[in-house]
CSV table of C-alpha atoms and ligand atoms in Angstrom, one decimal:
chain,number,residue,atom,x,y,z
R,124,MET,CA,3.7,15.1,38.6
R,125,THR,CA,2.5,11.5,38.6
R,126,SER,CA,-0.8,11.3,36.7
R,127,GLU,CA,-4.0,9.7,38.1
R,128,GLY,CA,-3.6,6.9,35.5
R,129,MET,CA,0.0,6.1,36.6
R,130,THR,CA,-1.0,6.1,40.3
R,131,TRP,CA,-3.9,3.7,39.3
R,132,ILE,CA,-1.5,1.3,37.5
R,133,LYS,CA,0.9,1.2,40.4
R,134,ALA,CA,-1.9,0.5,42.9
R,135,ASN,CA,-3.5,-2.1,40.6
R,136,GLU,CA,-0.5,-4.2,39.6
R,137,LYS,CA,-1.9,-7.2,41.4
R,138,PHE,CA,-5.3,-6.8,39.6
R,139,LEU,CA,-3.6,-6.6,36.2
R,140,GLY,CA,-1.6,-9.7,37.0
R,141,GLU,CA,-4.8,-11.5,37.9
R,142,ILE,CA,-6.2,-10.5,34.5
R,143,SER,CA,-3.2,-12.0,32.7
R,144,ASP,CA,-3.4,-15.2,34.8
R,145,THR,CA,-7.1,-15.6,34.4
R,146,ILE,CA,-7.0,-15.4,30.6
R,147,TRP,CA,-3.9,-17.7,30.6
R,148,GLY,CA,-6.1,-20.2,32.5
R,149,TYR,CA,-9.0,-20.0,30.1
R,150,ALA,CA,-6.7,-20.6,27.1
R,151,GLU,CA,-9.4,-20.4,24.4
R,152,THR,CA,-8.6,-20.6,20.7
R,153,GLY,CA,-9.6,-18.1,18.0
R,154,LEU,CA,-13.3,-17.2,17.8
R,155,LYS,CA,-14.0,-19.4,20.8
R,156,GLU,CA,-12.7,-16.9,23.4
R,157,TYR,CA,-16.1,-16.8,25.1
R,158,ARG,CA,-15.0,-16.7,28.7
R,159,SER,CA,-12.0,-14.4,28.0
R,160,SER,CA,-14.0,-11.8,26.1
R,161,ALA,CA,-16.9,-11.9,28.6
R,162,TYR,CA,-14.5,-11.5,31.5
R,163,LEU,CA,-12.8,-8.4,29.9
R,164,GLU,CA,-16.2,-6.9,28.9
R,165,ASP,CA,-17.4,-7.2,32.5
R,166,ILE,CA,-14.2,-5.4,33.8
R,167,PHE,CA,-14.7,-2.5,31.4
R,168,GLU,CA,-18.4,-2.2,32.2
R,169,LYS,CA,-17.7,-2.1,35.9
R,170,ALA,CA,-15.1,0.7,35.2
R,171,GLY,CA,-17.8,2.8,33.6
R,172,PHE,CA,-17.0,2.1,29.9
R,173,THR,CA,-19.8,1.7,27.4
R,174,VAL,CA,-19.4,-1.8,26.1
R,175,ARG,CA,-20.7,-3.2,22.8
R,176,ARG,CA,-20.5,-7.0,22.8
R,177,GLY,CA,-20.3,-9.3,19.8
R,178,VAL,CA,-19.3,-6.7,17.1
R,179,ALA,CA,-18.3,-7.2,13.4
R,180,GLY,CA,-20.2,-10.5,13.3
R,181,MET,CA,-18.0,-12.2,15.9
R,182,GLU,CA,-19.4,-13.2,19.3
R,183,THR,CA,-16.1,-12.8,21.0
R,184,ALA,CA,-15.2,-9.3,19.6
R,185,PHE,CA,-16.1,-6.2,21.6
R,186,VAL,CA,-15.7,-2.4,21.8
R,187,ALA,CA,-15.3,-0.6,25.1
R,188,GLU,CA,-15.5,3.2,25.0
R,189,TYR,CA,-14.8,5.9,27.6
R,190,GLY,CA,-14.8,9.7,27.3
R,191,CYS,CA,-15.8,11.8,24.2
R,192,GLY,CA,-14.4,13.9,21.4
R,193,HIS,CA,-10.9,14.0,20.2
R,194,PRO,CA,-8.1,13.0,20.4
R,195,HIS,CA,-9.6,9.5,20.2
R,196,ILE,CA,-7.1,6.8,21.0
R,197,GLY,CA,-7.8,3.2,20.3
R,198,LEU,CA,-6.1,0.2,22.0
R,199,LEU,CA,-6.0,-3.2,20.4
R,200,ALA,CA,-6.4,-6.2,22.7
R,201,GLU,CA,-6.0,-9.8,21.7
R,202,TYR,CA,-6.8,-12.9,23.9
R,203,ASP,CA,-6.7,-16.1,21.8
R,204,ALA,CA,-4.6,-19.1,22.6
R,205,LEU,CA,-3.0,-21.7,20.3
R,206,PRO,CA,-4.3,-25.3,19.9
R,207,GLY,CA,-2.0,-28.1,21.2
R,208,LEU,CA,0.4,-25.7,23.0
R,209,SER,CA,-0.7,-27.0,26.4
R,210,GLN,CA,-0.4,-25.3,29.7
R,211,ALA,CA,2.7,-27.2,30.8
R,212,VAL,CA,5.1,-25.2,32.9
R,213,SER,CA,8.1,-27.5,32.8
R,214,HIS,CA,9.8,-29.8,30.4
R,215,GLU,CA,8.9,-32.8,32.5
R,216,GLN,CA,5.3,-31.9,32.4
R,217,LYS,CA,5.4,-31.4,28.7
R,218,ILE,CA,6.9,-34.8,28.1
R,219,TYR,CA,4.4,-36.7,30.3
R,220,GLU,CA,1.4,-34.7,29.1
R,221,LYS,CA,-1.2,-37.1,27.8
R,222,VAL,CA,-3.8,-34.8,26.1
R,223,PRO,CA,-2.3,-31.6,24.7
R,224,CYS,CA,-4.7,-28.7,25.2
R,225,ALA,CA,-4.7,-25.1,24.0
R,226,GLY,CA,-2.2,-22.8,25.5
R,227,HIS,CA,-1.0,-19.2,25.5
R,228,GLY,CA,2.2,-19.8,23.5
R,229,CYS,CA,2.0,-16.3,22.1
R,230,GLY,CA,1.2,-14.6,25.4
R,231,HIS,CA,-2.0,-13.0,24.3
R,232,ASN,CA,-3.1,-13.3,27.9
R,233,ALA,CA,-0.5,-10.8,28.9
R,234,LEU,CA,-1.3,-8.7,25.9
R,235,ALA,CA,-4.9,-8.4,26.9
R,236,ALA,CA,-4.0,-7.6,30.5
R,237,ALA,CA,-1.5,-4.8,29.4
R,238,VAL,CA,-4.0,-3.2,27.0
R,239,THR,CA,-6.8,-3.5,29.6
R,240,GLY,CA,-4.5,-1.8,32.2
R,241,GLY,CA,-3.6,0.9,29.7
R,242,GLY,CA,-7.2,1.5,28.9
R,243,LEU,CA,-8.4,1.7,32.5
R,244,ALA,CA,-5.5,4.0,33.4
R,245,ILE,CA,-6.3,6.4,30.5
R,246,ALA,CA,-9.9,6.4,31.7
R,247,GLN,CA,-8.7,7.5,35.1
R,248,ASP,CA,-6.9,10.5,33.5
R,249,ILE,CA,-10.0,11.4,31.5
R,250,GLN,CA,-12.3,11.1,34.5
R,251,LYS,CA,-10.1,13.3,36.7
R,252,GLY,CA,-9.8,15.9,33.9
R,253,GLN,CA,-6.1,15.4,33.4
R,254,VAL,CA,-6.5,14.8,29.7
R,255,LYS,CA,-9.4,15.5,27.3
R,256,GLY,CA,-10.6,13.1,24.7
R,257,LYS,CA,-11.7,9.5,24.3
R,258,VAL,CA,-10.2,6.0,24.7
R,259,THR,CA,-11.6,2.9,23.0
R,260,VAL,CA,-10.4,-0.6,23.7
R,261,PHE,CA,-11.0,-3.0,20.9
R,262,GLY,CA,-11.4,-6.7,21.9
R,263,CYS,CA,-9.9,-8.3,18.8
R,264,PRO,CA,-10.4,-12.1,18.6
R,265,ALA,CA,-8.6,-14.7,16.6
R,266,GLU,CA,-5.3,-13.0,15.9
R,267,GLU,CA,-3.7,-16.4,15.4
R,268,LEU,CA,-6.1,-17.1,12.6
R,269,LEU,CA,-5.5,-13.6,11.2
R,270,ILE,CA,-9.3,-13.0,11.2
R,271,GLY,CA,-10.4,-10.6,14.0
R,272,LYS,CA,-9.0,-7.2,13.1
R,273,GLY,CA,-9.7,-7.7,9.3
R,274,ARG,CA,-13.4,-8.1,10.0
R,275,MET,CA,-13.4,-5.2,12.5
R,276,ALA,CA,-11.6,-3.0,10.0
R,277,GLU,CA,-14.1,-3.9,7.3
R,278,ALA,CA,-17.0,-3.0,9.7
R,279,GLY,CA,-15.4,0.4,10.0
R,280,LEU,CA,-14.9,0.1,13.8
R,281,PHE,CA,-11.5,1.7,13.9
R,282,ASP,CA,-12.3,4.6,11.6
R,283,GLU,CA,-13.2,7.2,14.3
R,284,CYS,CA,-9.9,6.8,16.1
R,285,ASP,CA,-7.0,9.2,15.6
R,286,VAL,CA,-4.4,6.6,16.4
R,287,LEU,CA,-4.3,2.9,17.4
R,288,LEU,CA,-1.8,1.5,19.9
R,289,SER,CA,-0.9,-2.0,20.8
R,290,CYS,CA,1.8,-4.2,22.3
R,291,HIS,CA,3.0,-7.8,22.3
R,292,PRO,CA,4.8,-10.0,24.8
R,293,ASN,CA,8.3,-10.9,23.7
R,294,ASP,CA,11.8,-11.6,25.0
R,295,VAL,CA,13.1,-8.0,24.4
R,296,ASN,CA,11.6,-4.5,25.1
R,297,TYR,CA,11.5,-2.8,21.7
R,298,VAL,CA,9.4,-0.7,19.4
R,299,TRP,CA,8.1,-2.3,16.2
R,300,ALA,CA,9.6,-0.5,13.2
R,301,ARG,CA,9.3,-3.3,10.8
R,302,THR,CA,6.5,-4.2,8.6
R,303,SER,CA,5.1,-7.7,8.2
R,304,ASN,CA,4.1,-10.0,5.4
R,305,ALA,CA,0.6,-9.8,3.9
R,306,VAL,CA,-1.1,-13.1,3.7
R,307,TRP,CA,-4.0,-14.9,2.1
R,308,SER,CA,-5.1,-18.3,3.4
R,309,GLY,CA,-7.8,-20.4,1.9
R,310,LYS,CA,-9.1,-23.9,1.4
R,311,PHE,CA,-9.7,-25.5,-2.1
R,312,SER,CA,-12.3,-28.3,-2.0
R,313,PHE,CA,-12.4,-30.5,-5.0
R,314,THR,CA,-15.4,-32.8,-5.9
R,315,GLY,CA,-15.1,-35.7,-8.3
R,316,ARG,CA,-16.9,-39.1,-8.7
R,317,THR,CA,-16.2,-42.1,-6.6
R,318,ALA,CA,-15.7,-45.6,-8.0
R,319,HIS,CA,-14.2,-48.9,-7.0
R,320,ALA,CA,-10.4,-48.4,-7.5
R,321,ALA,CA,-10.0,-52.0,-8.9
R,322,ILE,CA,-13.3,-52.9,-10.6
R,323,ASP,CA,-14.2,-49.6,-12.4
R,324,PRO,CA,-11.6,-46.9,-11.8
R,325,TYR,CA,-12.5,-45.6,-15.3
R,326,ASN,CA,-15.8,-44.4,-13.9
R,327,GLY,CA,-14.1,-42.5,-11.2
R,328,ARG,CA,-12.8,-38.9,-11.2
R,329,SER,CA,-10.4,-38.5,-8.3
R,330,ALA,CA,-10.6,-35.3,-6.2
R,331,LEU,CA,-7.3,-36.3,-4.7
R,332,ASP,CA,-5.7,-36.3,-8.1
R,333,ALA,CA,-6.8,-32.7,-8.5
R,334,VAL,CA,-5.3,-31.8,-5.1
R,335,GLU,CA,-2.0,-33.4,-6.1
R,336,LEU,CA,-1.9,-31.8,-9.5
R,337,MET,CA,-2.6,-28.4,-8.0
R,338,ASN,CA,0.3,-28.9,-5.6
R,339,VAL,CA,2.6,-30.0,-8.4
R,340,GLY,CA,1.7,-26.7,-10.2
R,341,ALA,CA,2.4,-24.7,-7.0
R,342,ASN,CA,5.8,-26.3,-6.6
R,343,TYR,CA,6.7,-25.4,-10.2
R,344,LEU,CA,5.3,-21.9,-9.6
R,345,ARG,CA,7.8,-21.3,-6.8
R,346,GLU,CA,10.5,-20.7,-9.4
R,347,HIS,CA,8.6,-17.8,-10.9
R,348,VAL,CA,7.7,-15.7,-7.9
R,349,THR,CA,9.7,-13.0,-6.2
R,350,PRO,CA,12.0,-14.1,-3.3
R,351,ASP,CA,9.7,-12.6,-0.6
R,352,VAL,CA,6.9,-15.0,-1.5
R,353,ARG,CA,6.1,-18.0,0.7
R,354,ILE,CA,3.7,-20.7,-0.3
R,355,HIS,CA,2.7,-23.4,2.2
R,356,TYR,CA,-0.1,-26.0,2.1
R,357,VAL,CA,-1.5,-29.0,3.9
R,358,ILE,CA,-3.8,-31.6,2.6
R,359,THR,CA,-6.8,-31.5,5.0
R,360,ASN,CA,-8.8,-34.3,3.2
R,361,GLY,CA,-7.1,-36.9,0.9
R,362,GLY,CA,-9.8,-39.5,0.8
R,363,GLU,CA,-10.5,-42.4,3.2
R,364,VAL,CA,-9.0,-45.6,1.8
R,365,PRO,CA,-6.9,-46.4,-1.3
R,366,ASN,CA,-9.3,-48.8,-2.9
R,367,VAL,CA,-12.0,-46.2,-3.3
R,368,VAL,CA,-11.5,-43.3,-5.8
R,369,PRO,CA,-11.9,-40.2,-3.5
R,370,LYS,CA,-15.0,-38.2,-4.4
R,371,SER,CA,-13.9,-35.3,-2.3
R,372,ALA,CA,-10.5,-33.9,-1.3
R,373,GLN,CA,-9.3,-30.6,0.2
R,374,VAL,CA,-6.0,-28.7,0.3
R,375,TRP,CA,-5.4,-25.6,2.5
R,376,TYR,CA,-3.0,-23.0,1.2
R,377,THR,CA,-1.4,-20.0,2.9
R,378,ILE,CA,0.5,-17.6,0.7
R,379,ARG,CA,2.6,-14.6,1.9
R,380,ALA,CA,4.3,-11.7,0.2
R,381,GLN,CA,5.6,-8.3,1.1
R,382,ASN,CA,2.3,-6.4,0.5
R,383,ARG,CA,-1.3,-7.1,0.0
R,384,GLU,CA,-1.2,-6.2,-3.7
R,385,SER,CA,1.4,-8.9,-4.4
R,386,VAL,CA,-0.6,-11.4,-2.4
R,387,GLN,CA,-3.7,-10.6,-4.5
R,388,THR,CA,-1.8,-11.3,-7.7
R,389,LEU,CA,-0.4,-14.5,-6.3
R,390,LYS,CA,-3.8,-15.6,-5.1
R,391,ALA,CA,-5.1,-15.3,-8.7
R,392,ARG,CA,-2.2,-17.5,-9.9
R,393,ILE,CA,-3.0,-20.1,-7.2
R,394,GLN,CA,-6.7,-20.0,-8.3
R,395,ASN,CA,-5.5,-20.8,-11.8
R,396,LEU,CA,-3.7,-23.8,-10.6
R,397,ALA,CA,-6.9,-25.1,-9.0
R,398,LEU,CA,-8.8,-24.4,-12.2
R,399,GLY,CA,-6.2,-26.2,-14.3
R,400,ALA,CA,-6.2,-29.2,-11.9
R,401,SER,CA,-9.9,-29.4,-12.0
R,402,ILE,CA,-10.0,-29.4,-15.8
R,403,MET,CA,-7.3,-32.1,-16.0
R,404,THR,CA,-9.2,-34.3,-13.6
R,405,GLU,CA,-12.8,-33.5,-14.6
R,406,THR,CA,-13.6,-32.4,-11.1
R,407,THR,CA,-15.1,-29.2,-9.8
R,408,PHE,CA,-13.8,-27.0,-7.0
R,409,GLU,CA,-14.8,-24.3,-4.5
R,410,THR,CA,-12.6,-21.8,-2.7
R,411,GLU,CA,-13.2,-20.7,0.9
R,412,THR,CA,-11.1,-17.8,2.2
R,413,VAL,CA,-9.9,-18.3,5.8
R,414,SER,CA,-8.0,-15.1,6.2
R,415,ASP,CA,-6.9,-12.2,4.0
R,416,CYS,CA,-4.6,-10.0,5.9
R,417,SER,CA,-2.6,-6.8,5.1
R,418,ASP,CA,1.1,-6.1,5.7
R,419,VAL,CA,1.7,-3.6,8.6
R,420,LEU,CA,1.9,0.1,7.6
R,421,ARG,CA,4.5,1.6,9.9
R,422,ASN,CA,4.1,5.0,11.4
R,423,LYS,CA,7.4,6.7,12.3
R,424,VAL,CA,5.8,9.4,14.4
R,425,LEU,CA,4.1,6.9,16.7
R,426,GLU,CA,7.3,4.8,16.8
R,427,GLN,CA,9.1,7.8,18.2
R,428,VAL,CA,6.5,8.6,20.9
R,429,LEU,CA,6.5,4.9,21.9
R,430,LEU,CA,10.3,4.8,22.2
R,431,GLU,CA,10.3,7.9,24.4
R,432,SER,CA,7.6,6.3,26.6
R,433,MET,CA,9.4,3.0,26.9
R,434,LYS,CA,12.7,4.7,27.9
R,435,GLU,CA,10.9,6.8,30.6
R,436,THR,CA,9.2,3.7,31.9
R,437,GLY,CA,12.2,1.5,31.9
R,438,ALA,CA,12.5,-2.3,31.9
R,439,PRO,CA,10.8,-4.3,34.7
R,440,VAL,CA,13.0,-4.9,37.8
R,441,TRP,CA,13.1,-8.7,38.2
R,442,THR,CA,13.3,-10.6,41.5
R,443,GLU,CA,15.6,-13.4,42.5
R,444,GLU,CA,12.7,-15.8,42.1
R,445,GLU,CA,12.0,-14.6,38.6
R,446,TYR,CA,15.7,-15.0,37.6
R,447,ARG,CA,15.7,-18.5,39.0
R,448,PHE,CA,12.6,-19.4,37.0
R,449,ALA,CA,14.1,-17.8,33.9
R,450,GLU,CA,17.3,-19.7,34.2
R,451,ARG,CA,15.4,-23.0,34.3
R,452,ILE,CA,13.4,-22.1,31.3
R,453,SER,CA,16.4,-20.8,29.5
R,454,GLU,CA,18.1,-24.2,29.7
R,455,ASN,CA,15.6,-25.4,27.1
R,456,VAL,CA,16.3,-22.6,24.6
R,457,ALA,CA,18.8,-23.6,21.9
R,458,GLU,CA,22.1,-21.8,22.2
R,459,GLY,CA,21.9,-20.6,18.6
R,460,LEU,CA,18.7,-18.8,19.3
R,461,LYS,CA,20.1,-17.1,22.4
R,462,ARG,CA,23.2,-16.0,20.5
R,463,LYS,CA,21.1,-14.7,17.6
R,464,ALA,CA,18.9,-12.6,19.9
R,465,HIS,CA,22.0,-11.3,21.6
R,466,SER,CA,23.7,-10.1,18.5
R,467,GLU,CA,20.7,-8.9,16.6
R,468,TYR,CA,19.3,-6.8,19.5
R,469,HIS,CA,22.8,-5.7,20.6
R,470,LEU,CA,22.0,-7.0,24.1
R,471,ASP,CA,25.5,-6.8,25.6
R,472,GLY,CA,25.2,-5.6,29.2
R,473,GLN,CA,21.4,-5.8,29.0
R,474,VAL,CA,20.8,-9.4,29.8
R,475,TYR,CA,21.0,-11.0,33.2
R,476,ARG,CA,20.3,-14.7,33.9
R,477,GLY,CA,18.1,-15.0,30.8
R,478,LEU,CA,16.0,-11.8,31.1
R,479,HIS,CA,16.1,-8.5,29.3
R,480,THR,CA,17.0,-5.7,31.7
R,481,GLY,CA,17.0,-2.7,29.3
R,482,ILE,CA,15.1,-1.0,26.5
R,483,TYR,CA,16.3,-1.5,22.9
R,484,ASP,CA,17.3,2.1,22.1
R,485,GLY,CA,16.4,2.7,18.5
R,486,PHE,CA,14.4,1.0,15.8
R,487,TYR,CA,15.3,-2.7,15.5
R,488,ARG,CA,15.8,-3.7,11.8
R,489,GLU,CA,14.0,-0.6,10.7
R,490,GLY,CA,11.9,-0.9,7.5
R,491,GLU,CA,12.5,-4.6,7.1
R,492,THR,CA,9.7,-7.1,6.6
R,493,MET,CA,9.1,-9.7,9.3
R,494,ALA,CA,8.6,-13.2,7.9
R,495,VAL,CA,5.4,-13.6,10.0
R,496,SER,CA,2.1,-11.9,9.6
R,497,THR,CA,-0.3,-10.2,12.0
R,498,ASP,CA,-3.8,-8.8,11.6
R,499,VAL,CA,-2.5,-5.6,13.2
R,500,GLY,CA,-1.8,-5.0,9.5
R,501,ASP,CA,-5.5,-4.7,8.7
R,502,ALA,CA,-6.0,-2.0,11.4
R,503,SER,CA,-2.8,-0.1,10.4
R,504,TRP,CA,-4.2,0.7,6.9
R,505,ARG,CA,-7.3,2.3,8.4
R,506,VAL,CA,-5.7,4.5,11.2
R,507,PRO,CA,-2.1,5.4,12.1
R,508,THR,CA,-0.9,2.5,14.3
R,509,GLY,CA,2.1,2.0,16.7
R,510,VAL,CA,3.1,-1.2,18.5
R,511,PHE,CA,5.9,-2.3,20.9
R,512,SER,CA,7.1,-5.5,22.4
R,513,PHE,CA,7.5,-6.0,26.2
R,514,ALA,CA,9.7,-8.5,27.9
R,515,SER,CA,7.6,-11.4,29.2
R,516,THR,CA,9.7,-14.4,28.4
R,517,VAL,CA,13.4,-15.4,28.3
R,518,ILE,CA,15.9,-14.3,25.7
R,519,GLY,CA,15.8,-16.4,22.5
R,520,SER,CA,12.6,-18.2,23.5
R,521,PRO,CA,10.8,-19.1,20.3
R,522,GLY,CA,7.2,-17.9,19.9
R,523,HIS,CA,4.4,-20.6,19.9
R,524,SER,CA,6.4,-22.9,22.2
R,525,TRP,CA,5.7,-24.3,25.7
R,526,LEU,CA,8.6,-22.1,26.9
R,527,TYR,CA,6.7,-19.0,25.9
R,528,THR,CA,3.4,-20.4,27.4
R,529,SER,CA,5.2,-21.2,30.6
R,530,CYS,CA,6.8,-17.7,31.0
R,531,CYS,CA,3.5,-15.9,30.1
R,532,GLY,CA,1.8,-17.7,32.9
R,533,SER,CA,4.4,-16.6,35.4
R,534,SER,CA,5.2,-13.4,37.3
R,535,ILE,CA,7.7,-12.5,34.6
R,536,ALA,CA,4.7,-11.8,32.3
R,537,ARG,CA,2.8,-10.0,35.2
R,538,LYS,CA,5.8,-7.6,35.5
R,539,GLY,CA,5.8,-7.1,31.7
R,540,VAL,CA,2.1,-6.3,31.9
R,541,SER,CA,2.5,-3.5,34.3
R,542,MET,CA,5.4,-2.0,32.3
R,543,ALA,CA,3.4,-2.3,29.0
R,544,ALA,CA,0.3,-0.7,30.6
R,545,GLN,CA,2.5,2.2,31.8
R,546,VAL,CA,4.0,2.6,28.3
R,547,LEU,CA,0.5,2.7,26.7
R,548,LEU,CA,-0.6,5.3,29.3
R,549,ARG,CA,2.5,7.5,28.8
R,550,THR,CA,2.2,7.4,25.0
R,551,ALA,CA,-1.5,8.3,25.2
R,552,GLU,CA,-0.8,11.2,27.6
R,553,LYS,CA,1.8,12.6,25.2
R,554,LEU,CA,-0.7,12.4,22.3
R,555,TYR,CA,-3.6,13.9,24.3
R,556,GLU,CA,-1.4,16.8,25.3
R,557,ASP,CA,0.4,17.4,22.0
R,558,HIS,CA,-2.1,17.3,19.2
R,559,LYS,CA,0.7,18.2,16.7
R,560,ARG,CA,2.1,14.7,17.0
R,561,ILE,CA,-1.4,13.3,16.1
R,562,ILE,CA,-1.5,15.6,13.1
R,563,MET,CA,2.0,14.5,12.1
R,564,ALA,CA,1.1,10.9,12.4
R,565,ALA,CA,-1.9,11.4,10.2
R,566,GLU,CA,0.2,13.2,7.6
R,567,GLU,CA,2.7,10.4,7.5
R,568,PHE,CA,-0.1,7.9,7.2
R,569,LYS,CA,-1.6,9.7,4.2
R,570,LYS,CA,1.8,10.1,2.6
R,571,GLU,CA,2.6,6.3,2.9
R,572,GLN,CA,-0.8,5.4,1.5
R,573,THR,CA,-0.2,7.6,-1.5
R,574,VAL,CA,3.2,6.1,-2.1
R,575,ARG,CA,1.6,2.6,-2.1
R,576,GLU,CA,-1.2,3.6,-4.4
R,577,GLU,CA,1.3,5.0,-6.9
R,578,MET,CA,3.4,1.8,-6.7
R,579,PHE,CA,0.5,-0.4,-8.0
Y,138,ZN,ZN1,0.9,-13.1,19.0
């Protein structure tokens, strides 16, 4: 029997596509998603959800709730764009673009639309009495800055949920069974004393020297860290002109490692470099944390439910027009990237004219750590969390690129949105109906947390 929610999604595909396109058009960067969040909040309010706006100290974060009691399923929405990615939809446009603007190079517009569709469809099921429980959609800002979910987790917003589900646009339909790197990002601001660089440099204490010495220290440190560690920095202030000793200078560090405990140890070592540099240069320094984000805690029980739902839903059926569009975009994807995607995802017979036509059957690179980080990690340590990727761009297309932006503004993404909303709905329906799986997910969550506690 088709559920009320499924009927609703099928009847509202155009509406869900409009949500994706509207947020794509707003293209607002982290913590500035004013129009995107207000637009989504209004949609949920109109659908009868209770909406709390501006939660966890962020104007663009929200919580939208429907139903009551348990099982209580939370859905994580994101809607931030990336600076400088532009909204160019063709190579020519990108080349001739004068002023690069923000763009949805990670497809969070489609992510938001899929989660909204899933949430509204689940509410239909609850309203019509087909399932019992509660659904909460969390509007999580600033994923690209790794800020939103960390602050929401700290505010305890996720804690009442039994499980959290989310999804992400990608080139391939697959369930996340990998973890991600934990990360700390912060700015070190040094203050010294200015002086004329030629007349009285002996009176100066250079803040830039401190930055440079700190960086030298970091580059020596690289030899004495585990291979999973990544250290990157940019100098955000290096003084104004060479003939004035810089009074202030700043360097911005991002450090990654396999888990948050290793990141905390590494952070202390990086802090020591700053301290050492400040002593050597007789300057002072302040540290400002930009983000502090956990690795993702997998949940195999939820991964299994998601895979079942994905296989039942099936991949989107692409039209001739979509294939033609995909072929044009695909010409700009490096052959090496296409080949890599092909072999890693075992895509033989599942790719046609640049688009994925199947579901990855299994758990891609199970248990490995992705080089990248996501603030889904912060949520996943509070409540059992499951995530999947849905095809919304061409095979091999790198994230954070104009190719991704372009596809996520097209009907390819709109098709992906409908599929992902259906997967979220199906997964939720299974969990509302079979409480055992929620209990198993909770047991696995506790077990994994204990393993981690014993490790450190
Ligand atoms: Zn993303």
